[in-house]
Coordinates of C-alpha atoms in Angstrom, one line a residue:
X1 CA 0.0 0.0 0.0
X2 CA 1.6 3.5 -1.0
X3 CA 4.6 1.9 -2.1
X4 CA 6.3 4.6 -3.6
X5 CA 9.7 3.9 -2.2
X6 CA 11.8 4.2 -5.3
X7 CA 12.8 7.4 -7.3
X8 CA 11.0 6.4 -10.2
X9 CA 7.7 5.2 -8.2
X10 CA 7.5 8.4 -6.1
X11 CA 8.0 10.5 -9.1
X12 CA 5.3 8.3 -10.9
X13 CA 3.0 8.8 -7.8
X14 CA 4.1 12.8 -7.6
X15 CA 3.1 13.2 -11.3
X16 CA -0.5 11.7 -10.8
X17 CA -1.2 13.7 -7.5
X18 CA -0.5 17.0 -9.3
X19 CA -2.0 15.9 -12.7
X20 CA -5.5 15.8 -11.1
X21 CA -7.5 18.7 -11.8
X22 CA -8.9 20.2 -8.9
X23 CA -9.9 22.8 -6.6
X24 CA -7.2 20.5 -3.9
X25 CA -3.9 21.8 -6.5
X26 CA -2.5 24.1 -4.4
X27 CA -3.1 22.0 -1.1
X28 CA -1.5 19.3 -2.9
X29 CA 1.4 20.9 -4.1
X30 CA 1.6 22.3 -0.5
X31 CA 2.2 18.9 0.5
X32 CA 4.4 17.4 -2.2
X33 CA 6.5 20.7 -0.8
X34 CA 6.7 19.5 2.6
X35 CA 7.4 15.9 1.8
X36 CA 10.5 17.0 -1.0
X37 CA 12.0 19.5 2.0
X38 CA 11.2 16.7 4.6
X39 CA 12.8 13.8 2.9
X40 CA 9.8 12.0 2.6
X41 CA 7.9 10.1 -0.1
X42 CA 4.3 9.0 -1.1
X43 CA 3.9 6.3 1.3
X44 CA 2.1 5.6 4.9
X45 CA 5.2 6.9 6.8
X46 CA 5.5 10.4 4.7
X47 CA 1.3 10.5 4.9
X48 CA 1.5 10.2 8.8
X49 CA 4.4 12.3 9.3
X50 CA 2.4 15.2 7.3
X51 CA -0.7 14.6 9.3
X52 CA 1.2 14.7 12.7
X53 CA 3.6 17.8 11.4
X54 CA -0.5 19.8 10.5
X55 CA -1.2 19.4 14.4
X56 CA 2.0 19.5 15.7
X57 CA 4.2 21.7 13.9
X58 CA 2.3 24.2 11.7
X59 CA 0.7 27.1 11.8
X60 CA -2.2 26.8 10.2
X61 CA -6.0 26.7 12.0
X62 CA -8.1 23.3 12.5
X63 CA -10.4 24.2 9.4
X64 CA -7.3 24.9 7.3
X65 CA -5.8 21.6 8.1
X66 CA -8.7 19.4 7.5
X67 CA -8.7 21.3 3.6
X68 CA -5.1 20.3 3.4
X69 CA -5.8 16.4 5.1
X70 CA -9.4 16.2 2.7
X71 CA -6.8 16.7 -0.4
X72 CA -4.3 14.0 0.3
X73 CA -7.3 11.7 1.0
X74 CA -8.9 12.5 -1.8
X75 CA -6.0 12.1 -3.9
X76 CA -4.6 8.7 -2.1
X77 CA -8.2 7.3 -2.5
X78 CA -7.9 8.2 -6.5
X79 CA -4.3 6.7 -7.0
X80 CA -5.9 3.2 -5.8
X81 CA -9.4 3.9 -7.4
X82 CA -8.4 0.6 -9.8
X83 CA -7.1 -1.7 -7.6
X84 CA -8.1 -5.0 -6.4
X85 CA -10.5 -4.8 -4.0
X86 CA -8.0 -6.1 -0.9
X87 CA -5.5 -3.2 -1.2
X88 CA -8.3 -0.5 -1.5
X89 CA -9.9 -1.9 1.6
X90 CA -5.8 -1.8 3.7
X91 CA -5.5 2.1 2.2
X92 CA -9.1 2.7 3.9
X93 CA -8.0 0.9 7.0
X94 CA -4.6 3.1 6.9
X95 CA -6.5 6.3 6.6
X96 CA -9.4 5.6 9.3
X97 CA -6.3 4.6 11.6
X98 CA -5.0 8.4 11.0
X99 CA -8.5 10.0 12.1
X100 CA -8.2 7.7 14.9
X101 CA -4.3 8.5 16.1
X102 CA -4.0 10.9 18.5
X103 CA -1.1 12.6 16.8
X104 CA -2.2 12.6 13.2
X105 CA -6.4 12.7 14.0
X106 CA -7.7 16.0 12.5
X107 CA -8.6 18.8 15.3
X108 CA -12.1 19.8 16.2
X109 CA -12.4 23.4 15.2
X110 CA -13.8 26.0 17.5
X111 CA -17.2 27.0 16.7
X112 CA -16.0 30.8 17.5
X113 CA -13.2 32.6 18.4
X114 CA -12.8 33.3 22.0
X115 CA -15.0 37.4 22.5
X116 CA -13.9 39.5 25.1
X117 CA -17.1 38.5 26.5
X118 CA -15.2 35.1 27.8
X119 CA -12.5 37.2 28.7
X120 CA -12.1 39.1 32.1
X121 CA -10.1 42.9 31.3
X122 CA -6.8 43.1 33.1
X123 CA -7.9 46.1 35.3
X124 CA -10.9 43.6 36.3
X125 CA -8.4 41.5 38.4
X126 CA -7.8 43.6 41.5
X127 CA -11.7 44.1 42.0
X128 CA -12.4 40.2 41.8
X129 CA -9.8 39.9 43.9
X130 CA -11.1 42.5 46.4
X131 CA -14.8 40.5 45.9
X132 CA -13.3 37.1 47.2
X133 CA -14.7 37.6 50.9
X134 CA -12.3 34.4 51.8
X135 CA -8.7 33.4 51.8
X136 CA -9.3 30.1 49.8
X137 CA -11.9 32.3 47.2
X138 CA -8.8 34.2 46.4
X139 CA -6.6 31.9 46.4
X140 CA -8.6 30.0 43.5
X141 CA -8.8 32.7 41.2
X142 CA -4.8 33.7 41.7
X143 CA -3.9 30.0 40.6
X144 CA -6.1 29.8 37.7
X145 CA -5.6 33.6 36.7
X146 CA -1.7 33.0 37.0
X147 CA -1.1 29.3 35.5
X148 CA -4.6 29.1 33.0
X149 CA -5.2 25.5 34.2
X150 CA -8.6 24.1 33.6
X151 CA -10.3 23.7 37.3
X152 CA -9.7 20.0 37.2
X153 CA -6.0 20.3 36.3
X154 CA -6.0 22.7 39.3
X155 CA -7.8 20.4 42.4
X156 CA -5.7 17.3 41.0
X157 CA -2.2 19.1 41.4
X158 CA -0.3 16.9 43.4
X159 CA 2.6 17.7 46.0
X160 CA 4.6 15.3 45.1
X161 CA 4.6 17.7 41.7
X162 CA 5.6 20.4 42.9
X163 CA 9.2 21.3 42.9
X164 CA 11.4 24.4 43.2
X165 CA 12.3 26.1 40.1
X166 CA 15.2 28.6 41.1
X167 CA 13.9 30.8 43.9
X168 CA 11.4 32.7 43.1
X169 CA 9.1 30.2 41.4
X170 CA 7.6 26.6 41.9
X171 CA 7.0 24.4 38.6
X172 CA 4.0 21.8 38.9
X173 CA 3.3 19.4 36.6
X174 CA -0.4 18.6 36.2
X175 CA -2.3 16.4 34.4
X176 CA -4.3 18.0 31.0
X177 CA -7.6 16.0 28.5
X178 CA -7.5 12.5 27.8
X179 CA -9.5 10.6 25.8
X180 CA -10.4 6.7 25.2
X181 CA -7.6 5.1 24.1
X182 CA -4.9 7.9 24.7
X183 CA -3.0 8.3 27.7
X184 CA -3.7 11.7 29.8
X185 CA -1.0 14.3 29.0
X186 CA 1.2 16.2 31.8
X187 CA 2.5 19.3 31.1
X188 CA 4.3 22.2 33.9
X189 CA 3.0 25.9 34.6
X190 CA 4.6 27.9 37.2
X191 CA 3.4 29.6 40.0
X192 CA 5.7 32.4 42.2
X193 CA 6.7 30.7 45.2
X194 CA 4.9 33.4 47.4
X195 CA 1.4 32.1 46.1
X196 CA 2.3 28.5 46.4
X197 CA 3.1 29.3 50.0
X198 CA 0.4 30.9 50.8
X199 CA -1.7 28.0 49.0
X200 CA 0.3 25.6 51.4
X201 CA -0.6 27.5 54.7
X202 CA -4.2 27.8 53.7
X203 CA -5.1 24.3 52.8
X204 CA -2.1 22.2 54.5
X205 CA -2.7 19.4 52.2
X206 CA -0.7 16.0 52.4
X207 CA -1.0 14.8 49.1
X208 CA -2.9 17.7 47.0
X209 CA -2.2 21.1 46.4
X210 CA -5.8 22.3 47.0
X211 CA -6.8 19.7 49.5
X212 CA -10.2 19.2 52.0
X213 CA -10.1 18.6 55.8
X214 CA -10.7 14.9 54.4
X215 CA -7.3 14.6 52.1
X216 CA -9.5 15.1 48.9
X217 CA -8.9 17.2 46.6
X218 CA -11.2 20.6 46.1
X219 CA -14.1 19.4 44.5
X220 CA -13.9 20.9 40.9
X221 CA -17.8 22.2 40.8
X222 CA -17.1 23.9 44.2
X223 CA -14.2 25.9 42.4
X224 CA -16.6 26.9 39.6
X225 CA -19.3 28.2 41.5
X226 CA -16.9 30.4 43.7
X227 CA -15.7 31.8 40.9
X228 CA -19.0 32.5 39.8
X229 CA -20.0 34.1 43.0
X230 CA -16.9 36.6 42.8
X231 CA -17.9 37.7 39.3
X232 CA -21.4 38.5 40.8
X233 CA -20.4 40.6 43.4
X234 CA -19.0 43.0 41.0
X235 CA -21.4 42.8 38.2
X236 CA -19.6 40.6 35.7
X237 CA -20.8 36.9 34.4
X238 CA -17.6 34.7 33.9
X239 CA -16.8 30.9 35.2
X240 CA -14.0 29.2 36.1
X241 CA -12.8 28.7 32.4
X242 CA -13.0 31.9 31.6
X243 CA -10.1 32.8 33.7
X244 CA -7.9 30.8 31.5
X245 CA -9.4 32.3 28.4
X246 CA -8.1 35.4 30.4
X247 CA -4.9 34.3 30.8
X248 CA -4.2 33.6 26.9
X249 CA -5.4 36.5 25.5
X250 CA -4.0 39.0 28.0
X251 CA -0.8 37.3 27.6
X252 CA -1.2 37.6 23.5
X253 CA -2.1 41.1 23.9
X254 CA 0.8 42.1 25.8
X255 CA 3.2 39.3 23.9
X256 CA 2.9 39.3 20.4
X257 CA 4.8 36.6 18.6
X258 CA 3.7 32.5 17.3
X259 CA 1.4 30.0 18.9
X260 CA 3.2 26.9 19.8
X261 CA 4.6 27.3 23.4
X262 CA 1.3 29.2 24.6
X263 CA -0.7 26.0 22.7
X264 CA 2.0 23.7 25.1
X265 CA 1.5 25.5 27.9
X266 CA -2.4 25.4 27.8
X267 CA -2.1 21.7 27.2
X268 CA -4.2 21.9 23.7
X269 CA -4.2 18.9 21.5
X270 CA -2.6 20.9 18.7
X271 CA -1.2 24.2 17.9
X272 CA -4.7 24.6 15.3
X273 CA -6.6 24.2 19.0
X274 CA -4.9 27.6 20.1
X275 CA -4.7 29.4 16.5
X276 CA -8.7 28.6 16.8
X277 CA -9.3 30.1 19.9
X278 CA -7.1 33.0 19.8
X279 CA -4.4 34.5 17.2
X280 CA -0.8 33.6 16.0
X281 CA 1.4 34.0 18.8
X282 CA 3.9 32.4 21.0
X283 CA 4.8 33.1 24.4
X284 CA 8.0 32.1 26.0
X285 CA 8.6 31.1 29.6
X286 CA 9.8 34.2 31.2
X287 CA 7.1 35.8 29.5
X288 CA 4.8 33.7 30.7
X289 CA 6.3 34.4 34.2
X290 CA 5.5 37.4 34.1
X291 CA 1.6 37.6 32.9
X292 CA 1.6 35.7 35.9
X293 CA 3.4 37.9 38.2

């Protein structure tokens, strides 16, 4: 199946894919682009190792990669349009196997970018602040304002994950989205060490960050309904998740640059996930640092 290993079979199988005429030319040659400057040829490897480098390593937004995956699909299923039934029914198998792989599976675009309706306005922060009547109510919306964890990423931070990073700082690793058949994905954010110790002498957890008298972690609802009650109290609507809405784009507003290490440090599937949500930037980990700050 997509044998063309040799010179003169990949230059046979280039020849057909551009020779089609269609509106999918310029995402085609697009691709046979990448796999020349790659090193790869028309065959399953140089098909996955497009798919994963559209998540993974471009720049381009979820609706723009499934155009450019729908071509090579298109013109894989026409190169073996005439052969035997067997081998068409292995190239289907190979290509419902990439939909299905986590790292080459297209990404689900956004319905809508995120409005600054999901977003709360940086000089919003002290008053929320001010509106958390409690130590623990402001110590939730500090950690998810300064890290952007999802609320469940937050509660499950363990101690044991938690470890000095140079003075000033403490790097956790938490756990981000998994799915059936793929393995939950860990990734670190930082918090300044004066917040984590505060966190430490408000909840005196043994094994979780945010822990209850019981050595459970903060139940994840609880989290979300404080923060709702905050944005009440000074006339706003906003839940939990819109704090780390808040956290990307007031970092991209103040950081201009690419995507990929704010898409890392949110813990999205694919760079498209964050180029969907937001704009085409890139935030590095100082500057992160110091969004947070």
């Amino acid at each position: 199946m997509l044998p063309a290993t040799q010179s003169d079979e990949n230059k046979r199988a280039i020849a057909f894919v551009l020779g089609v005429q269609d509106n999918y030319r310029f995402q085609i040659r697009s691709w046979i682009k990448w796999m020349e400057e790659e090193g790869h040829v028309i065959n399953q490897e140089g098909v996955a190792g497009y798919f994963t480098w559209l998540n993974a390593g471009s720049p381009y937004a979820a609706r723009t990669i499934a155009n450019k995956r729908a071509a090579v699909k298109k013109r894989i299923r026409a190169m073996y349009r005439d052969r035997p039934y067997e081998e068409r029914a292995k190239m289907n198998q190979f290509l419902k196997d990439l939909d299905e792989d986590h790292a080459t599976a297209a990404p689900r675009p956004a319905n809508d970018a995120i409005g600054r309706d999901k977003v709360v306005p940086m000089e919003m922060y002290e008053a929320m602040k001010t509106a958390s009547i409690t130590a623990r109510q402001r110590l939730f919306f500090r950690f998810l304002v300064s890290t952007g964890t999802r609320v469940t990423e937050a509660v499950t931070a363990r101690l044991v994950d938690c470890v000095a990073d140079g003075p000033d700082w403490i790097k956790i690793t938490v756990k981000g989205k998994g799915s059936k058949g793929v393995a939950y994905k860990t990734r670190e954010v930082s918090i300044e060490r004066s917040l984590y110790d505060e966190i430490r002498q408000e909840f005196a957890g043994t094994t979780y960050l945010f822990e209850t008298s019981t050595g459970r972690p903060v139940d994840r609802n609880y989290v979300s309904r404080t923060v709702k009650k905050v944005g009440k109290r000074i006339g706003i609507n906003i839940s939990a998740h819109t704090l780390r809405h808040s956290f990307a784009t007031n970092y991209l507003t103040q950081n201009p640059g690419k995507v990929a290490a704010l898409s890392s440090f949110l813990g999205h599937s694919s760079v498209s996930i964050t180029l969907s949500y937001y704009v085409h930037e890139e935030v590095t980990k100082d500057q992160l640092r110091r969004v947070s700050a």
